[in-house]
Short mmCIF file of C-alpha atoms in Angstrom, two decimals:
data_model
loop_
_atom_site.label_atom_id
_atom_site.label_comp_id
_atom_site.label_asym_id
_atom_site.label_seq_id
_atom_site.Cartn_x
_atom_site.Cartn_y
_atom_site.Cartn_z
CA UNK Z 17 36.09 -47.86 25.74
CA UNK Z 18 36.46 -44.79 23.57
CA UNK Z 19 39.14 -45.07 20.93
CA UNK Z 20 38.68 -41.83 19.00
CA UNK Z 21 40.69 -38.73 19.77
CA UNK Z 22 39.03 -35.80 21.55
CA UNK Z 23 39.25 -33.77 18.32
CA UNK Z 24 37.14 -36.45 16.58
CA UNK Z 25 34.60 -36.31 19.41
CA UNK Z 26 34.38 -32.51 19.19
CA UNK Z 27 34.02 -32.66 15.41
CA UNK Z 28 31.19 -35.20 15.74
CA UNK Z 29 29.37 -32.97 18.26
CA UNK Z 30 29.72 -29.85 16.13
CA UNK Z 31 28.64 -31.74 13.04
CA UNK Z 32 25.36 -32.61 14.76
CA UNK Z 33 24.87 -29.00 15.86
CA UNK Z 34 25.50 -27.33 12.49
CA UNK Z 35 21.77 -27.20 11.66
CA UNK Z 36 21.39 -24.62 14.42
CA UNK Z 37 23.38 -22.15 12.33
CA UNK Z 38 22.36 -20.45 9.11
CA UNK Z 39 24.70 -20.74 6.13
CA UNK Z 40 27.43 -18.18 6.60
CA UNK Z 41 26.72 -17.76 10.32
CA UNK Z 42 29.72 -17.71 12.66
CA UNK Z 43 30.25 -20.69 14.96
CA UNK Z 44 31.30 -20.22 18.59
CA UNK Z 45 34.83 -18.91 18.99
CA UNK Z 46 37.74 -21.25 19.49
CA UNK Z 47 38.15 -19.90 23.02
CA UNK Z 48 34.58 -20.76 23.92
CA UNK Z 49 34.97 -24.25 22.44
CA UNK Z 50 38.16 -24.75 24.47
CA UNK Z 51 36.25 -23.87 27.64
CA UNK Z 52 33.19 -25.92 26.70
CA UNK Z 53 35.06 -29.14 25.94
CA UNK Z 54 37.95 -28.59 28.37
CA UNK Z 55 40.58 -29.29 25.73
CA UNK Z 56 43.55 -27.46 24.26
CA UNK Z 57 43.30 -24.90 21.44
CA UNK Z 58 45.20 -27.36 19.21
CA UNK Z 59 42.48 -29.99 19.71
CA UNK Z 60 39.75 -27.50 18.78
CA UNK Z 61 41.74 -26.42 15.72
CA UNK Z 62 42.00 -30.02 14.57
CA UNK Z 63 38.26 -30.55 14.99
CA UNK Z 64 37.44 -27.45 12.93
CA UNK Z 65 39.98 -28.48 10.30
CA UNK Z 66 38.24 -31.85 9.97
CA UNK Z 67 34.88 -30.13 9.40
CA UNK Z 68 36.47 -27.76 6.91
CA UNK Z 69 37.92 -30.71 5.00
CA UNK Z 70 34.38 -32.12 4.74
CA UNK Z 71 33.16 -28.83 3.30
CA UNK Z 72 30.85 -28.22 6.28
CA UNK Z 73 32.57 -25.11 7.66
CA UNK Z 74 34.82 -22.36 6.35
CA UNK Z 75 37.65 -21.15 8.56
CA UNK Z 76 38.98 -17.60 8.22
CA UNK Z 77 42.23 -16.85 10.04
CA UNK Z 78 41.63 -14.25 12.70
CA UNK Z 79 37.88 -14.20 12.08
CA UNK Z 80 36.71 -17.66 13.17
CA UNK Z 81 34.76 -20.55 11.64
CA UNK Z 82 31.49 -20.23 9.68
CA UNK Z 83 28.91 -22.70 8.49
CA UNK Z 84 29.50 -23.29 4.78
CA UNK Z 85 26.91 -22.04 2.30
CA UNK Z 86 25.04 -24.71 0.41
CA UNK Z 87 26.49 -24.61 -3.04
CA UNK Z 88 29.93 -23.31 -2.02
CA UNK Z 89 31.27 -26.34 -3.82
CA UNK Z 90 30.20 -26.74 -7.42
CA UNK Z 91 27.69 -29.59 -7.27
CA UNK Z 92 26.57 -29.40 -10.89
CA UNK Z 93 25.49 -32.85 -11.98
CA UNK Z 94 27.84 -34.48 -14.46
CA UNK Z 95 26.89 -37.58 -16.41
CA UNK Z 96 29.70 -40.05 -15.71
CA UNK Z 97 27.86 -43.14 -16.94
CA UNK Z 98 30.41 -43.53 -19.73
CA UNK Z 99 33.07 -44.41 -17.14
CA UNK Z 100 31.39 -47.75 -16.41
CA UNK Z 101 32.21 -48.76 -19.98
CA UNK Z 102 35.65 -47.17 -20.09
CA UNK Z 103 36.79 -48.88 -16.88
CA UNK Z 104 35.68 -52.36 -17.93
CA UNK Z 105 35.92 -52.45 -21.72
CA UNK Z 106 38.76 -54.52 -23.16
CA UNK Z 107 40.50 -54.11 -26.49
CA UNK Z 108 39.18 -57.21 -28.18
CA UNK Z 109 42.43 -57.68 -30.08
CA UNK Z 110 44.43 -57.66 -26.85
CA UNK Z 111 41.89 -58.83 -24.29
CA UNK Z 112 43.27 -60.25 -21.06
CA UNK Z 113 41.68 -63.47 -19.81
CA UNK Z 114 41.48 -61.92 -16.34
CA UNK Z 115 40.32 -58.29 -16.57
CA UNK Z 116 41.32 -56.02 -13.72
CA UNK Z 117 39.00 -55.95 -10.73
CA UNK Z 118 39.86 -53.10 -8.36
CA UNK Z 119 38.02 -53.95 -5.13
CA UNK Z 120 39.73 -52.70 -1.99
CA UNK Z 121 36.75 -53.03 0.36
CA UNK Z 122 38.56 -55.47 2.63
CA UNK Z 123 41.62 -53.20 2.77
CA UNK Z 124 39.51 -50.14 3.54
CA UNK Z 125 37.84 -52.03 6.39
CA UNK Z 126 41.15 -52.98 7.99
CA UNK Z 127 42.55 -49.43 7.68
CA UNK Z 128 39.49 -47.53 8.88
CA UNK Z 129 39.75 -45.76 12.23
CA UNK Z 130 37.08 -47.30 14.51
CA UNK Z 131 34.42 -44.93 15.83
CA UNK Z 132 34.07 -44.12 19.51
CA UNK Z 133 32.98 -47.08 21.59
CA UNK Z 134 33.82 -49.70 18.96
CA UNK Z 135 35.92 -52.69 20.02
CA UNK Z 136 38.12 -53.24 16.98
CA UNK Z 137 38.82 -56.94 16.52
CA UNK Z 138 39.44 -56.25 12.82
CA UNK Z 139 42.59 -54.11 13.11
CA UNK Z 140 45.84 -54.94 11.39
CA UNK Z 141 48.27 -52.76 13.36
CA UNK Z 142 49.44 -52.40 16.93
CA UNK Z 143 47.37 -50.32 19.30
CA UNK Z 144 48.99 -46.90 19.90
CA UNK Z 145 49.85 -47.98 23.43
CA UNK Z 146 52.03 -50.77 21.96
CA UNK Z 147 53.79 -48.60 19.38
CA UNK Z 148 57.24 -47.14 20.21
CA UNK Z 149 55.98 -43.62 19.70
CA UNK Z 150 58.56 -41.86 21.87
CA UNK Z 151 61.38 -43.78 20.23
CA UNK Z 152 59.95 -42.99 16.80
CA UNK Z 153 59.73 -39.28 17.59
CA UNK Z 154 63.31 -39.28 18.82
CA UNK Z 155 64.46 -41.22 15.74
CA UNK Z 156 62.78 -38.78 13.37
CA UNK Z 157 64.21 -35.81 15.27
CA UNK Z 158 67.73 -37.21 14.97
CA UNK Z 159 67.21 -38.19 11.33
CA UNK Z 160 66.15 -34.77 10.09
CA UNK Z 161 69.10 -33.11 11.83
CA UNK Z 162 71.56 -35.03 9.68
CA UNK Z 163 73.33 -32.77 7.16
CA UNK Z 164 72.27 -34.95 4.21
CA UNK Z 165 68.76 -35.72 5.49
CA UNK Z 166 67.05 -34.04 2.53
CA UNK Z 167 69.34 -35.24 -0.21
CA UNK Z 168 68.04 -37.83 -2.63
CA UNK Z 169 68.79 -41.34 -1.42
CA UNK Z 170 70.30 -44.13 -3.52
CA UNK Z 171 67.51 -45.69 -5.58
CA UNK Z 172 68.02 -49.07 -3.88
CA UNK Z 173 67.88 -47.50 -0.42
CA UNK Z 174 70.38 -46.29 2.15
CA UNK Z 175 73.42 -48.54 2.41
CA UNK Z 176 73.11 -48.83 6.18
CA UNK Z 177 69.43 -49.81 6.01
CA UNK Z 178 70.05 -52.39 3.28
CA UNK Z 179 72.85 -53.88 5.38
CA UNK Z 180 70.55 -54.08 8.39
CA UNK Z 181 67.82 -55.87 6.43
CA UNK Z 182 70.43 -58.23 4.96
CA UNK Z 183 71.60 -59.22 8.45
CA UNK Z 184 68.03 -59.57 9.71
CA UNK Z 185 66.89 -61.75 6.81
CA UNK Z 186 70.07 -63.73 6.17
CA UNK Z 187 70.85 -64.45 9.80
CA UNK Z 188 74.28 -65.04 11.33
CA UNK Z 189 75.30 -67.22 8.39
CA UNK Z 190 75.32 -64.21 6.08
CA UNK Z 191 73.00 -65.81 3.54
CA UNK Z 192 71.91 -62.39 2.22
CA UNK Z 193 74.14 -59.51 1.14
CA UNK Z 194 73.14 -55.82 0.86
CA UNK Z 195 73.17 -55.83 -2.94
CA UNK Z 196 70.30 -58.35 -2.79
CA UNK Z 197 68.13 -55.90 -0.81
CA UNK Z 198 65.81 -53.22 -2.20
CA UNK Z 199 64.25 -50.81 0.32
CA UNK Z 200 60.52 -50.34 -0.29
CA UNK Z 201 57.70 -48.16 0.98
CA UNK Z 202 56.34 -50.88 3.29
CA UNK Z 203 55.19 -54.46 2.81
CA UNK Z 204 52.15 -53.76 0.62
CA UNK Z 205 54.25 -51.73 -1.81
CA UNK Z 206 56.78 -54.59 -1.93
CA UNK Z 207 53.95 -57.02 -2.61
CA UNK Z 208 52.50 -55.07 -5.53
CA UNK Z 209 55.97 -54.55 -6.99
CA UNK Z 210 56.59 -58.30 -6.82
CA UNK Z 211 53.35 -59.13 -8.60
CA UNK Z 212 54.08 -56.65 -11.38
CA UNK Z 213 57.60 -58.00 -11.79
CA UNK Z 214 56.83 -61.71 -11.78
CA UNK Z 215 53.39 -62.22 -13.34
CA UNK Z 216 52.16 -60.75 -16.64
CA UNK Z 217 48.54 -59.53 -16.76
CA UNK Z 218 46.07 -62.34 -17.28
CA UNK Z 219 48.30 -65.02 -15.79
CA UNK Z 220 47.52 -67.22 -12.77
CA UNK Z 221 49.18 -66.71 -9.40
CA UNK Z 222 49.02 -69.47 -6.79
CA UNK Z 223 47.98 -68.41 -3.29
CA UNK Z 224 47.41 -70.19 0.00
CA UNK Z 225 43.78 -70.80 0.84
CA UNK Z 226 42.81 -68.89 2.89
CA UNK Z 227 45.20 -65.97 2.41
CA UNK Z 228 45.73 -62.26 3.03
CA UNK Z 229 42.90 -60.29 1.36
CA UNK Z 230 45.25 -57.44 0.46
CA UNK Z 231 47.15 -59.86 -1.78
CA UNK Z 232 43.96 -60.96 -3.52
CA UNK Z 233 42.97 -57.33 -4.07
CA UNK Z 234 46.42 -56.44 -5.45
CA UNK Z 235 46.48 -59.47 -7.75
CA UNK Z 236 43.06 -58.80 -9.20
CA UNK Z 237 43.84 -55.11 -9.62
CA UNK Z 238 46.86 -56.17 -11.70
CA UNK Z 239 44.68 -58.42 -13.88
CA UNK Z 240 46.00 -61.66 -12.35
CA UNK Z 241 43.97 -64.78 -11.56
CA UNK Z 242 44.48 -66.00 -7.96
CA UNK Z 243 44.36 -69.81 -7.78
CA UNK Z 244 43.91 -71.24 -4.26
CA UNK Z 245 46.05 -74.01 -2.76
CA UNK Z 246 44.63 -75.35 0.54
CA UNK Z 247 46.38 -74.90 3.89
CA UNK Z 248 46.24 -77.34 6.82
CA UNK Z 249 47.86 -77.40 10.27
CA UNK Z 250 51.30 -77.67 8.67
CA UNK Z 251 50.87 -74.83 6.20
CA UNK Z 252 50.37 -75.14 2.46
CA UNK Z 253 49.64 -78.65 1.14
CA UNK Z 254 52.80 -79.30 -0.90
CA UNK Z 255 51.22 -82.19 -2.79
CA UNK Z 256 48.46 -79.89 -4.01
CA UNK Z 257 50.99 -77.14 -4.69
CA UNK Z 258 52.81 -79.34 -7.19
CA UNK Z 259 49.52 -80.23 -8.83
CA UNK Z 260 48.51 -76.57 -9.03
CA UNK Z 261 51.73 -75.60 -10.79
CA UNK Z 262 51.30 -78.44 -13.26
CA UNK Z 263 47.64 -77.69 -13.93
CA UNK Z 264 47.80 -73.90 -14.27
CA UNK Z 265 51.28 -73.23 -15.59
CA UNK Z 266 51.63 -70.52 -12.93
CA UNK Z 267 55.01 -68.90 -12.41
CA UNK Z 268 54.36 -67.36 -8.99
CA UNK Z 269 53.32 -68.75 -5.60
CA UNK Z 270 52.54 -66.29 -2.79
CA UNK Z 271 52.85 -67.60 0.77
CA UNK Z 272 53.18 -66.58 4.41
CA UNK Z 273 55.25 -69.36 6.02
CA UNK Z 274 55.41 -67.75 9.47
CA UNK Z 275 52.25 -67.02 11.52
CA UNK Z 276 50.10 -67.22 8.42
CA UNK Z 277 47.31 -64.71 8.02
CA UNK Z 278 44.59 -65.66 8.86
CA UNK Z 279 45.14 -69.17 10.32
CA UNK Z 280 48.30 -68.44 12.32
CA UNK Z 281 50.02 -71.67 11.26
CA UNK Z 282 53.76 -72.03 10.68
CA UNK Z 283 54.99 -73.94 7.64
CA UNK Z 284 56.09 -77.41 8.79
CA UNK Z 285 59.86 -78.09 8.72
CA UNK Z 286 59.52 -80.95 6.23
CA UNK Z 287 57.61 -78.70 3.81
CA UNK Z 288 59.97 -75.71 3.79
CA UNK Z 289 62.48 -77.09 1.30
CA UNK Z 290 59.75 -78.81 -0.70
CA UNK Z 291 58.05 -75.47 -1.42
CA UNK Z 292 61.16 -74.03 -3.07
CA UNK Z 293 61.97 -77.32 -4.80
CA UNK Z 294 58.49 -77.54 -6.29
CA UNK Z 295 58.59 -73.92 -7.44
CA UNK Z 296 62.05 -74.34 -8.96
CA UNK Z 297 60.98 -77.47 -10.81
CA UNK Z 298 58.10 -75.46 -12.29
CA UNK Z 299 60.40 -72.59 -13.28
CA UNK Z 300 58.49 -70.39 -10.86
CA UNK Z 301 59.08 -67.90 -8.05
CA UNK Z 302 57.96 -68.02 -4.42
CA UNK Z 303 56.92 -64.66 -2.96
CA UNK Z 304 57.56 -65.05 0.77
CA UNK Z 305 55.62 -62.51 2.83
CA UNK Z 306 57.39 -62.47 6.20
CA UNK Z 307 55.13 -59.80 7.68
CA UNK Z 308 54.93 -61.27 11.21
CA UNK Z 309 58.56 -62.22 11.97
CA UNK Z 310 58.87 -59.49 14.59
CA UNK Z 311 55.50 -60.37 16.14
CA UNK Z 312 56.43 -63.70 17.70
CA UNK Z 313 55.27 -64.43 21.24
CA UNK Z 314 58.65 -65.77 22.34
CA UNK Z 315 60.63 -68.87 21.38
CA UNK Z 316 62.88 -69.83 18.50
CA UNK Z 317 61.71 -68.97 14.99
CA UNK Z 318 62.65 -70.81 11.78
CA UNK Z 319 64.74 -68.76 9.34
CA UNK Z 320 63.01 -67.23 6.31
CA UNK Z 321 62.70 -69.44 3.24
CA UNK Z 322 65.02 -67.10 1.35
CA UNK Z 323 67.86 -67.79 3.78
CA UNK Z 324 67.94 -71.47 2.72
CA UNK Z 325 67.01 -70.94 -0.93
CA UNK Z 326 69.48 -72.82 -3.13
CA UNK Z 327 67.88 -71.77 -6.42
CA UNK Z 328 67.20 -68.04 -6.25
CA UNK Z 329 63.51 -68.86 -6.45
CA UNK Z 330 62.38 -66.90 -3.38
CA UNK Z 331 61.50 -63.21 -3.43
CA UNK Z 332 61.30 -62.20 0.21
CA UNK Z 333 59.22 -59.37 1.71
CA UNK Z 334 60.11 -57.84 5.07
CA UNK Z 335 58.61 -54.79 6.77
CA UNK Z 336 59.01 -52.57 9.83
CA UNK Z 337 55.42 -51.35 9.70
CA UNK Z 338 53.68 -54.09 11.69
CA UNK Z 339 56.01 -54.06 14.73
CA UNK Z 340 56.42 -50.27 14.82
CA UNK Z 341 53.70 -48.02 13.41
CA UNK Z 342 51.39 -47.90 10.37
CA UNK Z 343 53.16 -44.64 9.53
CA UNK Z 344 56.64 -46.19 9.37
CA UNK Z 345 56.13 -47.48 5.85
CA UNK Z 346 59.57 -48.95 5.31
CA UNK Z 347 60.18 -52.48 4.11
CA UNK Z 348 62.48 -54.49 1.90
CA UNK Z 349 62.50 -56.89 -1.01
CA UNK Z 350 65.23 -59.54 -1.01
CA UNK Z 351 65.99 -61.41 -4.24
CA UNK Z 352 68.89 -63.04 -6.06
CA UNK Z 353 69.67 -62.89 -9.76
CA UNK Z 354 68.25 -60.86 -12.66
CA UNK Z 355 64.84 -60.59 -11.00
CA UNK Z 356 66.27 -57.93 -8.66
CA UNK Z 357 66.89 -55.63 -11.61
CA UNK Z 358 63.27 -55.96 -12.69
CA UNK Z 359 62.01 -55.33 -9.14
CA UNK Z 360 64.21 -52.25 -8.93
CA UNK Z 361 63.06 -50.93 -12.30
CA UNK Z 362 59.37 -51.34 -11.49
CA UNK Z 363 59.75 -49.58 -8.15
CA UNK Z 364 61.56 -46.67 -9.80
CA UNK Z 365 58.83 -46.36 -12.44
CA UNK Z 366 56.06 -46.54 -9.83
CA UNK Z 367 57.44 -44.36 -7.03
CA UNK Z 368 61.06 -43.33 -7.78
CA UNK Z 369 62.39 -44.06 -4.27
CA UNK Z 370 61.49 -44.23 -0.58
CA UNK Z 371 61.88 -40.74 0.99
CA UNK Z 372 65.26 -40.37 2.64
CA UNK Z 373 64.02 -38.90 5.96
CA UNK Z 374 61.81 -41.97 6.41
CA UNK Z 375 64.73 -44.31 5.72
CA UNK Z 376 67.03 -42.34 8.02
CA UNK Z 377 64.44 -42.47 10.82
CA UNK Z 378 63.98 -46.22 10.37
CA UNK Z 379 67.73 -46.73 10.56
CA UNK Z 380 67.91 -44.59 13.69
CA UNK Z 381 65.12 -46.59 15.32
CA UNK Z 382 66.46 -50.10 14.67
CA UNK Z 383 70.00 -49.07 15.58
CA UNK Z 384 69.22 -48.18 19.20
CA UNK Z 385 68.87 -50.44 22.28
CA UNK Z 386 65.23 -49.33 22.40
CA UNK Z 387 64.36 -51.53 19.39
CA UNK Z 388 65.11 -54.99 20.86
CA UNK Z 389 63.48 -53.93 24.12
CA UNK Z 390 60.39 -52.87 22.17
CA UNK Z 391 60.25 -56.22 20.38
CA UNK Z 392 60.38 -58.04 23.72
CA UNK Z 393 57.62 -55.79 25.03
CA UNK Z 394 55.25 -56.44 22.16
CA UNK Z 395 56.00 -60.18 22.27
CA UNK Z 396 54.86 -60.26 25.88
CA UNK Z 397 51.89 -57.97 25.25
CA UNK Z 398 50.63 -59.95 22.25
CA UNK Z 399 50.94 -63.21 24.16
CA UNK Z 400 49.00 -61.69 27.07
CA UNK Z 401 46.25 -60.51 24.74
CA UNK Z 402 46.14 -63.86 22.93
CA UNK Z 403 45.69 -65.67 26.24
CA UNK Z 404 43.01 -63.21 27.35
CA UNK Z 405 41.08 -63.79 24.13
CA UNK Z 406 41.39 -67.57 24.39
CA UNK Z 407 40.30 -67.48 28.04
CA UNK Z 408 37.28 -65.33 27.19
CA UNK Z 409 36.32 -67.68 24.35
CA UNK Z 410 36.57 -70.69 26.67
CA UNK Z 411 34.40 -68.86 29.19
CA UNK Z 412 31.70 -67.49 26.90
CA UNK Z 413 31.90 -69.68 23.76
CA UNK Z 414 33.40 -73.02 24.77
CA UNK Z 415 32.19 -74.84 21.65
CA UNK Z 416 33.89 -72.29 19.41
CA UNK Z 417 37.02 -72.18 21.58
CA UNK Z 418 37.50 -75.91 21.17
CA UNK Z 419 38.17 -75.43 17.45
CA UNK Z 420 40.57 -72.46 17.75
CA UNK Z 421 44.31 -72.88 17.20
CA UNK Z 422 46.51 -70.89 19.60
CA UNK Z 423 49.17 -69.30 17.35
CA UNK Z 424 52.75 -68.90 18.60
CA UNK Z 425 52.96 -65.46 17.03
CA UNK Z 426 51.05 -62.85 15.11
CA UNK Z 427 48.02 -60.98 16.32
CA UNK Z 428 44.83 -62.84 15.43
CA UNK Z 429 42.67 -65.94 15.95
CA UNK Z 430 40.79 -67.73 13.17
CA UNK Z 431 37.34 -68.93 14.26
CA UNK Z 432 35.42 -71.62 12.44
CA UNK Z 433 31.68 -70.89 12.56
CA UNK Z 434 28.92 -73.51 12.53
CA UNK Z 435 27.90 -74.74 9.09
CA UNK Z 436 25.28 -72.53 7.56
CA UNK Z 437 26.25 -69.44 9.55
CA UNK Z 438 25.76 -66.21 7.62
CA UNK Z 439 29.02 -64.26 7.94
CA UNK Z 440 27.55 -61.08 6.49
CA UNK Z 441 24.57 -61.02 8.82
CA UNK Z 442 26.74 -61.94 11.80
CA UNK Z 443 29.28 -59.21 11.05
CA UNK Z 444 26.48 -56.64 10.74
CA UNK Z 445 24.91 -57.78 14.03
CA UNK Z 446 28.28 -57.50 15.77
CA UNK Z 447 28.74 -53.97 14.45
CA UNK Z 448 25.41 -53.06 16.02
CA UNK Z 449 26.84 -54.41 19.27
CA UNK Z 450 29.92 -52.17 18.78
CA UNK Z 451 32.30 -54.99 17.88
CA UNK Z 452 34.13 -55.03 14.53
CA UNK Z 453 35.41 -58.39 13.22
CA UNK Z 454 36.77 -59.57 9.88
CA UNK Z 455 34.44 -61.95 8.00
CA UNK Z 456 36.18 -64.99 6.56
CA UNK Z 457 34.94 -64.84 2.97
CA UNK Z 458 37.42 -62.19 1.70
CA UNK Z 459 40.32 -64.47 2.72
CA UNK Z 460 39.41 -67.05 0.07
CA UNK Z 461 40.26 -66.73 -3.62
CA UNK Z 462 37.37 -69.05 -4.55
CA UNK Z 463 34.37 -70.45 -2.71
CA UNK Z 464 34.99 -70.73 1.02
CA UNK Z 465 34.79 -74.30 2.37
CA UNK Z 466 33.21 -73.07 5.63
CA UNK Z 467 32.20 -69.82 7.36
CA UNK Z 468 34.82 -68.10 9.52
CA UNK Z 469 35.62 -64.85 11.27
CA UNK Z 470 39.03 -63.47 12.18
CA UNK Z 471 39.59 -61.76 15.54
CA UNK Z 472 42.61 -59.49 15.95
CA UNK Z 473 43.96 -58.70 19.41
CA UNK Z 474 46.63 -56.19 18.29
CA UNK Z 475 44.62 -52.97 18.02
CA UNK Z 476 43.08 -53.31 21.48
CA UNK Z 477 43.77 -51.19 24.54
CA UNK Z 478 44.05 -54.11 26.95
CA UNK Z 479 42.75 -57.43 28.20
CA UNK Z 480 39.60 -55.98 29.80
CA UNK Z 481 38.48 -54.70 26.41
CA UNK Z 482 39.16 -58.12 24.89
CA UNK Z 483 37.03 -59.85 27.51
CA UNK Z 484 34.18 -57.37 27.02
CA UNK Z 485 34.38 -57.78 23.25
CA UNK Z 486 34.15 -61.58 23.42
CA UNK Z 487 31.22 -61.27 25.82
CA UNK Z 488 29.40 -59.10 23.27
CA UNK Z 489 30.21 -61.60 20.53
CA UNK Z 490 28.82 -64.43 22.64
CA UNK Z 491 25.61 -62.49 23.22
CA UNK Z 492 25.16 -62.00 19.47
CA UNK Z 493 26.02 -65.66 18.81
CA UNK Z 494 23.32 -66.83 21.17
CA UNK Z 495 20.79 -64.42 19.73
CA UNK Z 496 21.61 -65.84 16.28
CA UNK Z 497 21.46 -69.42 17.56
CA UNK Z 498 25.17 -70.08 16.88
CA UNK Z 499 26.11 -71.21 20.38
CA UNK Z 500 24.57 -73.32 23.10
CA UNK Z 501 24.68 -71.38 26.36
CA UNK Z 502 26.58 -68.63 28.11
#
């Protein structure tokens, strides 16, 4: 099934045809392209704009589009070899034990728009058909009509939005108050702010193993040393967590207690209090990434760790991006005590504040009856897609299906591959079959104990596409000798 927009398809076609035109030669008129592709003038304009952004064409208002001359852009060779030294050299008098490693390959992969025909089992956001796009448009329209929509917001965030996050995180017991909430530009921004606030460069940070690759990338980019603590069916191993604090002297533990990425597990009830107790005893903080709270498949959810935190040890991250749209980059940090002032200061230094129109639109969205209805809709849709993926695995890859945990929320399955399987080769073979998956290696801070792949069912048009994607995976598995029989 094609996932790209028609403008992308037109741009791809014209890109292939550019060799027919001499540099400076005029391309067909917009009107002729509209007739040829049977699309709107806006779609053609977007396609030409994409080619212009690549430097392949030049658009002249009122005159049309022309193939760019070779050499329009200054391509003079510049020797940048010195940068390899400048970006890695350390001041020997102030050398950090963990030099910064800025590797965002795994993040780029999850954010990339899949090409036409690709079944994207590696996505991290809801498919457009599951996003509340009409409600978002209406919310933004109402937000920008407010008299103060373009005034600077309070640095901590709009009072109404902070109050909403406080109620959402603290629950009916009122365990969180608005002054303990800092509005952020999404969950990833909150995560990087937390790392900068809590861990000095060169220090260790404890992480679940496996864990979210975006956290590992952010930690290494900040010069931190991720130290893995194994996860089992009940979440992080608290006995090993205590040992890790004692061994490393770490002052931060990052975790995802609810619908953990990538395993999908929920932290066991008897471990919840132990996590905060162990961190408090070590004089450390727990960074709780609650990214999937609004992606449950139905049923009662445990409260966030921060709601029951008796020590002020938990720094909580919440976000509206996952359940709404990748463009609604609004989240919150919740913390108690002096650490909030440091979080606030770092955010101000990094980005000043979250734009007011974005905050106003988020507040408009969550304050309407549409929002709870939308959450019920995506809960049902994600459960349906999860069941479709499990059913397809049982049909086409029964041996693999037998090892898969069915998560009660979130948007992905974690597949254990046979020992000796080559994740890199398998991922490349699946791409050739027009299926994109997430290899397991980037989810581990150290050596992976076994090969895995992660399959997301969020960024998928429907159950038929899921079934077809698993069938393609099974075909590749059998070609590679990783499964017994179809």
